[in-house]
């Protein structure tokens, strides 16, 4: 229960500070009331406490390797696949790049095929006829006829 309170205290204080800052700032700026200034200062303090409580928590302690049992000897394939065991140190980006390269090598090669080569040749399109106005053009034509009556 105490761990839950500790985990929720930071976000709750930060949210309270932000909402209080919005409300008290509005009261102070638009209405010119003194409680708005006091509320703004209090909200800033609550927001600062919330930010302090939101700091990253320490990582849990790992078990001591000297007290654990002796690990089994990995096979040669495991050593080749695991860069930590083989002595290499990889960054996260390098590890992701290796995974993506392995995934890409397993995919089949893409062959581009055109299913209608006769229809995709330039110059073989349908003949374009001249466009003619439709029924919605009639009111505009009547307007111009009225303008140019002489």
mmCIF file of N, CA and C in Angstrom:
data_model
loop_
_atom_site.group_PDB
_atom_site.id
_atom_site.type_symbol
_atom_site.label_atom_id
_atom_site.label_comp_id
_atom_site.label_asym_id
_atom_site.label_seq_id
_atom_site.Cartn_x
_atom_site.Cartn_y
_atom_site.Cartn_z
ATOM 1 N N UNK A 1 0.825 -1.187 0.000
ATOM 2 C CA UNK A 1 0.000 0.000 0.000
ATOM 3 C C UNK A 1 0.874 1.256 0.000
ATOM 4 N N UNK A 2 1.946 1.227 0.793
ATOM 5 C CA UNK A 2 2.840 2.380 0.873
ATOM 6 C C UNK A 2 3.558 2.592 -0.458
ATOM 7 N N UNK A 3 3.925 1.485 -1.126
ATOM 8 C CA UNK A 3 4.590 1.599 -2.424
ATOM 9 C C UNK A 3 3.666 2.231 -3.453
ATOM 10 N N UNK A 4 2.377 1.896 -3.389
ATOM 11 C CA UNK A 4 1.413 2.481 -4.313
ATOM 12 C C UNK A 4 1.262 3.979 -4.064
ATOM 13 N N UNK A 5 1.228 4.375 -2.812
ATOM 14 C CA UNK A 5 1.122 5.796 -2.476
ATOM 15 C C UNK A 5 2.361 6.537 -2.962
ATOM 16 N N UNK A 6 3.540 5.927 -2.770
ATOM 17 C CA UNK A 6 4.778 6.573 -3.228
ATOM 18 C C UNK A 6 4.794 6.710 -4.750
ATOM 19 N N UNK A 7 4.263 5.703 -5.439
ATOM 20 C CA UNK A 7 4.281 5.721 -6.892
ATOM 21 C C UNK A 7 3.289 6.748 -7.440
ATOM 22 N N UNK A 8 2.168 6.961 -6.752
ATOM 23 C CA UNK A 8 1.150 7.879 -7.238
ATOM 24 C C UNK A 8 1.301 9.302 -6.704
ATOM 25 N N UNK A 9 2.143 9.516 -5.716
ATOM 26 C CA UNK A 9 2.279 10.846 -5.110
ATOM 27 C C UNK A 9 2.844 11.859 -6.103
ATOM 28 N N UNK A 10 3.836 11.484 -6.863
ATOM 29 C CA UNK A 10 4.449 12.401 -7.827
ATOM 30 C C UNK A 10 3.487 12.861 -8.901
ATOM 31 N N UNK A 11 2.840 11.915 -9.626
ATOM 32 C CA UNK A 11 1.884 12.363 -10.652
ATOM 33 C C UNK A 11 0.714 13.155 -10.070
ATOM 34 N N UNK A 12 0.245 12.792 -8.872
ATOM 35 C CA UNK A 12 -0.873 13.512 -8.271
ATOM 36 C C UNK A 12 -0.469 14.938 -7.911
ATOM 37 N N UNK A 13 0.705 15.111 -7.332
ATOM 38 C CA UNK A 13 1.164 16.454 -6.973
ATOM 39 C C UNK A 13 1.412 17.291 -8.223
ATOM 40 N N UNK A 14 1.983 16.682 -9.256
ATOM 41 C CA UNK A 14 2.228 17.432 -10.489
ATOM 42 C C UNK A 14 0.917 17.845 -11.144
ATOM 43 N N UNK A 15 -0.054 16.940 -11.192
ATOM 44 C CA UNK A 15 -1.351 17.273 -11.797
ATOM 45 C C UNK A 15 -2.054 18.357 -10.989
ATOM 46 N N UNK A 16 -2.009 18.258 -9.669
ATOM 47 C CA UNK A 16 -2.621 19.271 -8.819
ATOM 48 C C UNK A 16 -1.951 20.624 -9.033
ATOM 49 N N UNK A 17 -0.638 20.624 -9.137
ATOM 50 C CA UNK A 17 0.086 21.875 -9.362
ATOM 51 C C UNK A 17 -0.255 22.511 -10.688
ATOM 52 N N UNK A 18 -0.353 21.698 -11.740
ATOM 53 C CA UNK A 18 -0.668 22.243 -13.060
ATOM 54 C C UNK A 18 -2.091 22.788 -13.100
ATOM 55 N N UNK A 19 -3.050 22.024 -12.580
ATOM 56 C CA UNK A 19 -4.431 22.505 -12.583
ATOM 57 C C UNK A 19 -4.603 23.735 -11.694
ATOM 58 N N UNK A 20 -3.963 23.718 -10.531
ATOM 59 C CA UNK A 20 -4.035 24.887 -9.650
ATOM 60 C C UNK A 20 -3.396 26.102 -10.287
ATOM 61 N N UNK A 21 -2.314 25.897 -11.012
ATOM 62 C CA UNK A 21 -1.646 26.998 -11.697
ATOM 63 C C UNK A 21 -2.550 27.584 -12.773
ATOM 64 N N UNK A 22 -3.249 26.728 -13.493
ATOM 65 C CA UNK A 22 -4.150 27.218 -14.539
ATOM 66 C C UNK A 22 -5.294 28.038 -13.937
ATOM 67 N N UNK A 23 -5.923 27.519 -12.885
ATOM 68 C CA UNK A 23 -7.069 28.210 -12.284
ATOM 69 C C UNK A 23 -6.631 29.495 -11.586
ATOM 70 N N UNK A 24 -5.602 29.404 -10.755
ATOM 71 C CA UNK A 24 -5.192 30.596 -10.005
ATOM 72 C C UNK A 24 -4.581 31.647 -10.930
ATOM 73 N N UNK A 25 -3.887 31.214 -11.977
ATOM 74 C CA UNK A 25 -3.355 32.178 -12.935
ATOM 75 C C UNK A 25 -4.460 32.924 -13.660
ATOM 76 N N UNK A 26 -5.531 32.212 -13.970
ATOM 77 C CA UNK A 26 -6.672 32.860 -14.620
ATOM 78 C C UNK A 26 -7.318 33.867 -13.683
ATOM 79 N N UNK A 27 -7.509 33.499 -12.424
ATOM 80 C CA UNK A 27 -8.118 34.411 -11.446
ATOM 81 C C UNK A 27 -7.241 35.641 -11.258
ATOM 82 N N UNK A 28 -5.935 35.436 -11.172
ATOM 83 C CA UNK A 28 -5.029 36.561 -10.927
ATOM 84 C C UNK A 28 -4.923 37.466 -12.147
ATOM 85 N N UNK A 29 -4.761 36.866 -13.347
ATOM 86 C CA UNK A 29 -4.547 37.678 -14.547
ATOM 87 C C UNK A 29 -5.804 38.368 -15.038
ATOM 88 N N UNK A 30 -6.941 37.680 -15.022
ATOM 89 C CA UNK A 30 -8.140 38.255 -15.621
ATOM 90 C C UNK A 30 -9.006 39.016 -14.635
ATOM 91 N N UNK A 31 -8.969 38.619 -13.377
ATOM 92 C CA UNK A 31 -9.816 39.286 -12.394
ATOM 93 C C UNK A 31 -9.020 40.180 -11.448
ATOM 94 N N UNK A 32 -7.719 40.041 -11.407
ATOM 95 C CA UNK A 32 -6.880 40.881 -10.566
ATOM 96 C C UNK A 32 -7.089 40.669 -9.083
ATOM 97 N N UNK A 33 -7.458 39.495 -8.671
ATOM 98 C CA UNK A 33 -7.729 39.198 -7.272
ATOM 99 C C UNK A 33 -6.461 38.679 -6.596
ATOM 100 N N UNK A 34 -6.260 39.078 -5.343
ATOM 101 C CA UNK A 34 -5.097 38.655 -4.581
ATOM 102 C C UNK A 34 -5.069 37.146 -4.333
ATOM 103 N N UNK A 35 -6.196 36.467 -4.071
ATOM 104 C CA UNK A 35 -6.134 35.013 -3.891
ATOM 105 C C UNK A 35 -5.572 34.292 -5.121
ATOM 106 N N UNK A 36 -5.720 34.899 -6.282
ATOM 107 C CA UNK A 36 -5.147 34.302 -7.487
ATOM 108 C C UNK A 36 -3.631 34.276 -7.430
ATOM 109 N N UNK A 37 -3.017 35.352 -6.909
ATOM 110 C CA UNK A 37 -1.558 35.402 -6.776
ATOM 111 C C UNK A 37 -1.087 34.391 -5.737
ATOM 112 N N UNK A 38 -1.767 34.308 -4.631
ATOM 113 C CA UNK A 38 -1.395 33.348 -3.584
ATOM 114 C C UNK A 38 -1.574 31.921 -4.107
ATOM 115 N N UNK A 39 -2.653 31.680 -4.830
ATOM 116 C CA UNK A 39 -2.880 30.356 -5.410
ATOM 117 C C UNK A 39 -1.835 30.001 -6.446
ATOM 118 N N UNK A 40 -1.382 30.992 -7.223
ATOM 119 C CA UNK A 40 -0.337 30.735 -8.224
ATOM 120 C C UNK A 40 0.953 30.326 -7.543
ATOM 121 N N UNK A 41 1.310 31.031 -6.492
ATOM 122 C CA UNK A 41 2.541 30.696 -5.766
ATOM 123 C C UNK A 41 2.427 29.315 -5.133
ATOM 124 N N UNK A 42 1.293 29.005 -4.531
ATOM 125 C CA UNK A 42 1.096 27.691 -3.914
ATOM 126 C C UNK A 42 1.127 26.586 -4.976
ATOM 127 N N UNK A 43 0.526 26.841 -6.130
ATOM 128 C CA UNK A 43 0.522 25.846 -7.201
ATOM 129 C C UNK A 43 1.925 25.597 -7.730
ATOM 130 N N UNK A 44 2.725 26.650 -7.821
ATOM 131 C CA UNK A 44 4.112 26.468 -8.257
ATOM 132 C C UNK A 44 4.887 25.610 -7.262
ATOM 133 N N UNK A 45 4.636 25.802 -5.981
ATOM 134 C CA UNK A 45 5.313 24.988 -4.971
ATOM 135 C C UNK A 45 4.871 23.528 -5.049
ATOM 136 N N UNK A 46 3.565 23.294 -5.217
ATOM 137 C CA UNK A 46 3.062 21.922 -5.333
ATOM 138 C C UNK A 46 3.617 21.264 -6.599
ATOM 139 N N UNK A 47 3.690 22.023 -7.684
ATOM 140 C CA UNK A 47 4.252 21.496 -8.924
ATOM 141 C C UNK A 47 5.724 21.141 -8.747
ATOM 142 N N UNK A 48 6.476 21.960 -8.023
ATOM 143 C CA UNK A 48 7.889 21.660 -7.770
ATOM 144 C C UNK A 48 8.030 20.386 -6.937
ATOM 145 N N UNK A 49 7.184 20.221 -5.927
ATOM 146 C CA UNK A 49 7.211 18.989 -5.123
ATOM 147 C C UNK A 49 6.877 17.794 -6.000
ATOM 148 N N UNK A 50 5.887 17.943 -6.888
ATOM 149 C CA UNK A 50 5.522 16.856 -7.793
ATOM 150 C C UNK A 50 6.663 16.472 -8.719
ATOM 151 N N UNK A 51 7.385 17.476 -9.211
ATOM 152 C CA UNK A 51 8.523 17.176 -10.091
ATOM 153 C C UNK A 51 9.635 16.465 -9.339
ATOM 154 N N UNK A 52 9.843 16.838 -8.087
ATOM 155 C CA UNK A 52 10.855 16.146 -7.281
ATOM 156 C C UNK A 52 10.437 14.693 -7.049
ATOM 157 N N UNK A 53 9.154 14.475 -6.793
ATOM 158 C CA UNK A 53 8.666 13.110 -6.564
ATOM 159 C C UNK A 53 8.641 12.276 -7.836
ATOM 160 N N UNK A 54 8.670 12.914 -9.001
ATOM 161 C CA UNK A 54 8.647 12.185 -10.266
ATOM 162 C C UNK A 54 10.022 11.740 -10.730
ATOM 163 N N UNK A 55 11.037 12.008 -9.972
ATOM 164 C CA UNK A 55 12.389 11.618 -10.389
ATOM 165 C C UNK A 55 12.443 10.101 -10.568
ATOM 166 N N UNK A 56 13.376 9.627 -11.394
ATOM 167 C CA UNK A 56 13.453 8.177 -11.617
ATOM 168 C C UNK A 56 13.772 7.429 -10.333
ATOM 169 N N UNK A 57 13.121 6.315 -10.151
ATOM 170 C CA UNK A 57 13.372 5.490 -8.972
ATOM 171 C C UNK A 57 14.620 4.647 -9.202
ATOM 172 N N UNK A 58 15.351 4.297 -8.142
ATOM 173 C CA UNK A 58 16.550 3.474 -8.333
ATOM 174 C C UNK A 58 16.163 2.084 -8.825
ATOM 175 N N UNK A 59 17.047 1.508 -9.645
ATOM 176 C CA UNK A 59 16.801 0.173 -10.180
ATOM 177 C C UNK A 59 16.907 -0.849 -9.067
ATOM 178 N N UNK A 60 16.118 -1.929 -9.144
ATOM 179 C CA UNK A 60 16.215 -2.956 -8.106
ATOM 180 C C UNK A 60 17.589 -3.621 -8.145
ATOM 181 N N UNK A 61 18.059 -4.020 -6.971
ATOM 182 C CA UNK A 61 19.388 -4.626 -6.874
ATOM 183 C C UNK A 61 19.388 -5.998 -7.538
ATOM 184 N N UNK A 62 20.445 -6.264 -8.299
ATOM 185 C CA UNK A 62 20.593 -7.560 -8.955
ATOM 186 C C UNK A 62 21.225 -8.543 -7.980
ATOM 187 N N UNK A 63 20.935 -9.826 -8.133
ATOM 188 C CA UNK A 63 21.556 -10.804 -7.232
ATOM 189 C C UNK A 63 23.073 -10.849 -7.445
ATOM 190 N N UNK A 64 23.791 -11.107 -6.375
ATOM 191 C CA UNK A 64 25.250 -11.141 -6.418
ATOM 192 C C UNK A 64 25.703 -12.377 -7.196
ATOM 193 N N UNK A 65 26.481 -12.198 -8.281
ATOM 194 C CA UNK A 65 26.886 -13.359 -9.087
ATOM 195 C C UNK A 65 27.871 -14.282 -8.363
ATOM 196 N N UNK A 66 28.569 -13.766 -7.359
ATOM 197 C CA UNK A 66 29.556 -14.614 -6.670
ATOM 198 C C UNK A 66 28.874 -15.659 -5.780
ATOM 199 N N UNK A 67 27.647 -15.397 -5.342
ATOM 200 C CA UNK A 67 26.966 -16.346 -4.468
ATOM 201 C C UNK A 67 26.125 -17.362 -5.242
ATOM 202 N N UNK A 68 25.903 -17.101 -6.531
ATOM 203 C CA UNK A 68 25.068 -18.028 -7.304
ATOM 204 C C UNK A 68 25.895 -19.245 -7.726
ATOM 205 N N UNK A 69 25.169 -20.260 -8.186
ATOM 206 C CA UNK A 69 25.832 -21.473 -8.614
ATOM 207 C C UNK A 69 26.614 -21.221 -9.896
ATOM 208 N N UNK A 70 27.539 -22.123 -10.213
ATOM 209 C CA UNK A 70 28.357 -21.966 -11.407
ATOM 210 C C UNK A 70 27.478 -22.187 -12.637
ATOM 211 N N UNK A 71 27.513 -21.267 -13.597
ATOM 212 C CA UNK A 71 26.656 -21.405 -14.769
ATOM 213 C C UNK A 71 27.143 -22.514 -15.698
ATOM 214 N N UNK A 72 26.212 -23.050 -16.469
ATOM 215 C CA UNK A 72 26.574 -24.097 -17.429
ATOM 216 C C UNK A 72 27.386 -23.482 -18.560
ATOM 217 N N UNK A 73 28.262 -24.264 -19.167
ATOM 218 C CA UNK A 73 29.097 -23.789 -20.263
ATOM 219 C C UNK A 73 28.229 -23.710 -21.520
ATOM 220 N N UNK A 74 28.162 -22.515 -22.173
ATOM 221 C CA UNK A 74 27.328 -22.386 -23.361
ATOM 222 C C UNK A 74 27.963 -23.074 -24.568
ATOM 223 N N UNK A 75 27.137 -23.473 -25.521
ATOM 224 C CA UNK A 75 27.647 -24.117 -26.729
ATOM 225 C C UNK A 75 28.282 -23.078 -27.637
ATOM 226 N N UNK A 76 28.982 -23.561 -28.690
ATOM 227 C CA UNK A 76 29.659 -22.639 -29.606
ATOM 228 C C UNK A 76 28.648 -21.797 -30.377
ATOM 229 N N UNK A 77 27.504 -22.380 -30.717
ATOM 230 C CA UNK A 77 26.475 -21.621 -31.432
ATOM 231 C C UNK A 77 25.939 -20.487 -30.559
ATOM 232 N N UNK A 78 25.749 -20.748 -29.281
ATOM 233 C CA UNK A 78 25.255 -19.715 -28.376
ATOM 234 C C UNK A 78 26.283 -18.604 -28.219
ATOM 235 N N UNK A 79 27.562 -18.972 -28.203
ATOM 236 C CA UNK A 79 28.619 -17.963 -28.087
ATOM 237 C C UNK A 79 28.642 -17.089 -29.329
ATOM 238 N N UNK A 80 28.494 -17.685 -30.506
ATOM 239 C CA UNK A 80 28.518 -16.915 -31.742
ATOM 240 C C UNK A 80 27.291 -15.998 -31.848
ATOM 241 N N UNK A 81 26.142 -16.459 -31.350
ATOM 242 C CA UNK A 81 24.914 -15.673 -31.457
ATOM 243 C C UNK A 81 24.829 -14.580 -30.401
ATOM 244 N N UNK A 82 25.415 -14.800 -29.246
ATOM 245 C CA UNK A 82 25.313 -13.841 -28.152
ATOM 246 C C UNK A 82 26.580 -12.997 -28.088
ATOM 247 N N UNK A 83 26.492 -11.678 -28.397
ATOM 248 C CA UNK A 83 27.693 -10.849 -28.400
ATOM 249 C C UNK A 83 28.288 -10.640 -27.011
ATOM 250 N N UNK A 84 27.481 -10.721 -25.955
ATOM 251 C CA UNK A 84 28.010 -10.514 -24.607
ATOM 252 C C UNK A 84 28.909 -11.680 -24.213
ATOM 253 N N UNK A 85 28.485 -12.920 -24.544
ATOM 254 C CA UNK A 85 29.268 -14.097 -24.198
ATOM 255 C C UNK A 85 30.539 -14.155 -25.039
ATOM 256 N N UNK A 86 30.449 -13.748 -26.315
ATOM 257 C CA UNK A 86 31.610 -13.837 -27.199
ATOM 258 C C UNK A 86 32.623 -12.735 -26.947
ATOM 259 N N UNK A 87 32.344 -11.798 -26.071
ATOM 260 C CA UNK A 87 33.317 -10.773 -25.717
ATOM 261 C C UNK A 87 33.031 -9.434 -26.375
ATOM 262 N N UNK A 88 32.105 -9.360 -27.328
ATOM 263 C CA UNK A 88 31.773 -8.099 -27.966
ATOM 264 C C UNK A 88 30.810 -7.315 -27.080
ATOM 265 N N UNK A 89 30.879 -6.010 -27.191
ATOM 266 C CA UNK A 89 29.870 -5.204 -26.505
ATOM 267 C C UNK A 89 29.140 -4.403 -27.572
ATOM 268 N N UNK A 90 27.839 -4.608 -27.663
ATOM 269 C CA UNK A 90 27.025 -3.953 -28.678
ATOM 270 C C UNK A 90 26.174 -2.863 -28.048
ATOM 271 N N UNK A 91 25.980 -1.805 -28.816
ATOM 272 C CA UNK A 91 25.010 -0.810 -28.394
ATOM 273 C C UNK A 91 23.631 -1.303 -28.792
ATOM 274 N N UNK A 92 22.624 -0.642 -28.310
ATOM 275 C CA UNK A 92 21.261 -1.046 -28.647
ATOM 276 C C UNK A 92 21.025 -0.926 -30.146
ATOM 277 N N UNK A 93 21.541 0.138 -30.745
ATOM 278 C CA UNK A 93 21.348 0.341 -32.179
ATOM 279 C C UNK A 93 22.015 -0.772 -32.981
ATOM 280 N N UNK A 94 23.211 -1.186 -32.574
ATOM 281 C CA UNK A 94 23.902 -2.265 -33.285
ATOM 282 C C UNK A 94 23.139 -3.575 -33.153
ATOM 283 N N UNK A 95 22.612 -3.842 -31.968
ATOM 284 C CA UNK A 95 21.856 -5.075 -31.769
ATOM 285 C C UNK A 95 20.591 -5.072 -32.625
ATOM 286 N N UNK A 96 19.912 -3.935 -32.687
ATOM 287 C CA UNK A 96 18.711 -3.835 -33.515
ATOM 288 C C UNK A 96 19.076 -3.982 -34.985
ATOM 289 N N UNK A 97 20.184 -3.372 -35.398
ATOM 290 C CA UNK A 97 20.614 -3.481 -36.792
ATOM 291 C C UNK A 97 20.915 -4.926 -37.151
ATOM 292 N N UNK A 98 21.542 -5.673 -36.261
ATOM 293 C CA UNK A 98 21.816 -7.086 -36.532
ATOM 294 C C UNK A 98 20.524 -7.887 -36.635
ATOM 295 N N UNK A 99 19.576 -7.620 -35.759
ATOM 296 C CA UNK A 99 18.298 -8.331 -35.817
ATOM 297 C C UNK A 99 17.573 -8.039 -37.126
ATOM 298 N N UNK A 100 17.569 -6.764 -37.539
ATOM 299 C CA UNK A 100 16.901 -6.398 -38.788
ATOM 300 C C UNK A 100 17.592 -7.015 -39.995
ATOM 301 N N UNK A 101 18.925 -7.066 -39.978
ATOM 302 C CA UNK A 101 19.662 -7.678 -41.086
ATOM 303 C C UNK A 101 19.355 -9.161 -41.175
ATOM 304 N N UNK A 102 19.283 -9.841 -40.023
ATOM 305 C CA UNK A 102 18.959 -11.265 -40.030
ATOM 306 C C UNK A 102 17.543 -11.492 -40.533
ATOM 307 N N UNK A 103 16.621 -10.632 -40.135
ATOM 308 C CA UNK A 103 15.236 -10.747 -40.586
ATOM 309 C C UNK A 103 15.134 -10.496 -42.084
ATOM 310 N N UNK A 104 15.876 -9.507 -42.575
ATOM 311 C CA UNK A 104 15.852 -9.167 -43.998
ATOM 312 C C UNK A 104 16.444 -10.284 -44.844
ATOM 313 N N UNK A 105 17.462 -10.969 -44.325
ATOM 314 C CA UNK A 105 18.082 -12.050 -45.093
ATOM 315 C C UNK A 105 17.160 -13.267 -45.194
ATOM 316 N N UNK A 106 16.229 -13.408 -44.252
ATOM 317 C CA UNK A 106 15.299 -14.535 -44.290
ATOM 318 C C UNK A 106 14.128 -14.308 -45.238
ATOM 319 N N UNK A 107 13.867 -13.055 -45.639
ATOM 320 C CA UNK A 107 12.750 -12.762 -46.523
ATOM 321 C C UNK A 107 13.094 -13.169 -47.953
ATOM 322 N N UNK A 108 12.092 -13.641 -48.716
ATOM 323 C CA UNK A 108 12.364 -13.966 -50.118
ATOM 324 C C UNK A 108 12.576 -12.691 -50.931
ATOM 325 N N UNK A 109 13.308 -12.815 -52.030
ATOM 326 C CA UNK A 109 13.594 -11.658 -52.867
ATOM 327 C C UNK A 109 12.321 -11.232 -53.589
ATOM 328 N N UNK A 110 12.078 -9.938 -53.677
ATOM 329 C CA UNK A 110 10.879 -9.406 -54.305
ATOM 330 C C UNK A 110 11.118 -9.274 -55.807
ATOM 331 N N UNK A 111 10.196 -9.836 -56.598
ATOM 332 C CA UNK A 111 10.273 -9.733 -58.048
ATOM 333 C C UNK A 111 9.135 -8.827 -58.502
ATOM 334 N N UNK A 112 9.495 -7.751 -59.203
ATOM 335 C CA UNK A 112 8.487 -6.817 -59.684
ATOM 336 C C UNK A 112 7.906 -7.327 -60.995
ATOM 337 N N UNK A 113 6.582 -7.478 -61.042
ATOM 338 C CA UNK A 113 5.904 -8.015 -62.212
ATOM 339 C C UNK A 113 4.811 -7.040 -62.624
ATOM 340 N N UNK A 114 4.710 -6.806 -63.915
ATOM 341 C CA UNK A 114 3.623 -6.007 -64.448
ATOM 342 C C UNK A 114 2.623 -6.954 -65.077
ATOM 343 N N UNK A 115 1.371 -6.861 -64.661
ATOM 344 C CA UNK A 115 0.364 -7.794 -65.148
ATOM 345 C C UNK A 115 -0.307 -7.316 -66.435
ATOM 346 N N UNK A 116 -0.149 -6.047 -66.780
ATOM 347 C CA UNK A 116 -0.770 -5.525 -67.992
ATOM 348 C C UNK A 116 0.230 -4.655 -68.748
ATOM 349 N N UNK A 117 1.267 -5.258 -69.346
ATOM 350 C CA UNK A 117 2.296 -4.435 -69.988
ATOM 351 C C UNK A 117 1.779 -3.666 -71.190
ATOM 352 N N UNK A 118 0.783 -4.183 -71.898
ATOM 353 C CA UNK A 118 0.267 -3.470 -73.067
ATOM 354 C C UNK A 118 -0.468 -2.200 -72.655
ATOM 355 N N UNK A 119 -1.096 -2.217 -71.494
ATOM 356 C CA UNK A 119 -1.860 -1.057 -71.051
ATOM 357 C C UNK A 119 -0.978 0.006 -70.398
ATOM 358 N N UNK A 120 0.265 -0.317 -70.116
ATOM 359 C CA UNK A 120 1.140 0.635 -69.437
ATOM 360 C C UNK A 120 2.121 1.319 -70.379
ATOM 361 N N UNK A 121 2.012 1.076 -71.667
ATOM 362 C CA UNK A 121 2.912 1.721 -72.620
ATOM 363 C C UNK A 121 2.462 3.150 -72.861
ATOM 364 N N UNK A 122 3.399 4.089 -72.933
ATOM 365 C CA UNK A 122 3.010 5.479 -73.181
ATOM 366 C C UNK A 122 2.498 5.647 -74.607
ATOM 367 N N UNK A 123 1.524 6.521 -74.772
ATOM 368 C CA UNK A 123 0.975 6.805 -76.097
ATOM 369 C C UNK A 123 -0.130 5.866 -76.515
ATOM 370 N N UNK A 124 -0.493 4.900 -75.677
ATOM 371 C CA UNK A 124 -1.554 3.966 -76.050
ATOM 372 C C UNK A 124 -2.810 4.199 -75.216
ATOM 373 N N UNK A 125 -2.954 5.399 -74.692
ATOM 374 C CA UNK A 125 -4.116 5.680 -73.848
ATOM 375 C C UNK A 125 -5.356 5.890 -74.712
ATOM 376 N N UNK A 126 -6.490 5.951 -74.065
ATOM 377 C CA UNK A 126 -7.733 6.186 -74.763
ATOM 378 C C UNK A 126 -7.734 7.600 -75.345
ATOM 379 N N UNK A 127 -8.368 7.780 -76.479
ATOM 380 C CA UNK A 127 -8.403 9.136 -77.043
ATOM 381 C C UNK A 127 -9.221 10.060 -76.126
ATOM 382 N N UNK A 128 -8.682 11.234 -75.864
ATOM 383 C CA UNK A 128 -9.350 12.193 -74.983
ATOM 384 C C UNK A 128 -10.261 13.082 -75.823
ATOM 385 N N UNK A 129 -11.554 13.077 -75.531
ATOM 386 C CA UNK A 129 -12.470 13.946 -76.257
ATOM 387 C C UNK A 129 -12.591 15.271 -75.522
ATOM 388 N N UNK A 130 -13.061 16.251 -76.216
ATOM 389 C CA UNK A 130 -13.205 17.569 -75.628
ATOM 390 C C UNK A 130 -14.334 17.539 -74.596
ATOM 391 N N UNK A 131 -14.096 18.112 -73.453
ATOM 392 C CA UNK A 131 -15.104 18.126 -72.390
ATOM 393 C C UNK A 131 -16.125 19.208 -72.685
ATOM 394 N N UNK A 132 -17.365 18.908 -72.361
ATOM 395 C CA UNK A 132 -18.456 19.851 -72.591
ATOM 396 C C UNK A 132 -19.126 20.147 -71.257
ATOM 397 N N UNK A 133 -19.661 21.353 -71.096
ATOM 398 C CA UNK A 133 -20.307 21.698 -69.831
ATOM 399 C C UNK A 133 -21.603 20.920 -69.638
ATOM 400 N N UNK A 134 -21.922 20.669 -68.348
ATOM 401 C CA UNK A 134 -23.132 19.933 -68.012
ATOM 402 C C UNK A 134 -24.269 20.862 -67.634
ATOM 403 N N UNK A 135 -25.285 20.281 -67.003
ATOM 404 C CA UNK A 135 -26.480 21.042 -66.648
ATOM 405 C C UNK A 135 -26.196 22.060 -65.550
ATOM 406 N N UNK A 136 -25.212 21.822 -64.711
ATOM 407 C CA UNK A 136 -24.921 22.765 -63.620
ATOM 408 C C UNK A 136 -24.303 24.057 -64.140
ATOM 409 N N UNK A 137 -23.932 24.091 -65.412
ATOM 410 C CA UNK A 137 -23.322 25.286 -65.988
ATOM 411 C C UNK A 137 -24.385 26.278 -66.484
ATOM 412 N N UNK A 138 -25.635 25.843 -66.561
ATOM 413 C CA UNK A 138 -26.706 26.667 -67.127
ATOM 414 C C UNK A 138 -26.906 27.995 -66.403
ATOM 415 N N UNK A 139 -26.933 28.052 -65.041
ATOM 416 C CA UNK A 139 -27.129 29.358 -64.383
ATOM 417 C C UNK A 139 -26.015 30.357 -64.696
ATOM 418 N N UNK A 140 -24.796 29.910 -64.851
ATOM 419 C CA UNK A 140 -23.686 30.817 -65.162
ATOM 420 C C UNK A 140 -23.813 31.327 -66.597
ATOM 421 N N UNK A 141 -24.246 30.444 -67.482
ATOM 422 C CA UNK A 141 -24.425 30.857 -68.862
ATOM 423 C C UNK A 141 -25.537 31.900 -68.955
ATOM 424 N N UNK A 142 -26.629 31.733 -68.187
ATOM 425 C CA UNK A 142 -27.710 32.708 -68.174
ATOM 426 C C UNK A 142 -27.225 34.052 -67.639
ATOM 427 N N UNK A 143 -26.355 34.038 -66.597
ATOM 428 C CA UNK A 143 -25.808 35.278 -66.044
ATOM 429 C C UNK A 143 -25.009 36.020 -67.085
ATOM 430 N N UNK A 144 -24.160 35.316 -67.792
ATOM 431 C CA UNK A 144 -23.341 36.003 -68.810
ATOM 432 C C UNK A 144 -24.182 36.483 -69.964
ATOM 433 N N UNK A 145 -25.218 35.756 -70.302
ATOM 434 C CA UNK A 145 -26.097 36.227 -71.361
ATOM 435 C C UNK A 145 -26.770 37.535 -70.965
ATOM 436 N N UNK A 146 -27.168 37.658 -69.672
ATOM 437 C CA UNK A 146 -27.787 38.889 -69.208
ATOM 438 C C UNK A 146 -26.791 40.051 -69.202
ATOM 439 N N UNK A 147 -25.537 39.780 -68.871
ATOM 440 C CA UNK A 147 -24.527 40.838 -68.831
ATOM 441 C C UNK A 147 -24.205 41.393 -70.215
ATOM 442 N N UNK A 148 -24.195 40.502 -71.183
ATOM 443 C CA UNK A 148 -23.746 40.938 -72.514
ATOM 444 C C UNK A 148 -24.892 41.177 -73.486
ATOM 445 N N UNK A 149 -26.112 41.410 -72.999
ATOM 446 C CA UNK A 149 -27.234 41.786 -73.866
ATOM 447 C C UNK A 149 -26.982 43.198 -74.356
ATOM 448 N N UNK A 150 -27.200 43.411 -75.627
ATOM 449 C CA UNK A 150 -27.036 44.776 -76.120
ATOM 450 C C UNK A 150 -28.141 45.169 -77.073
#
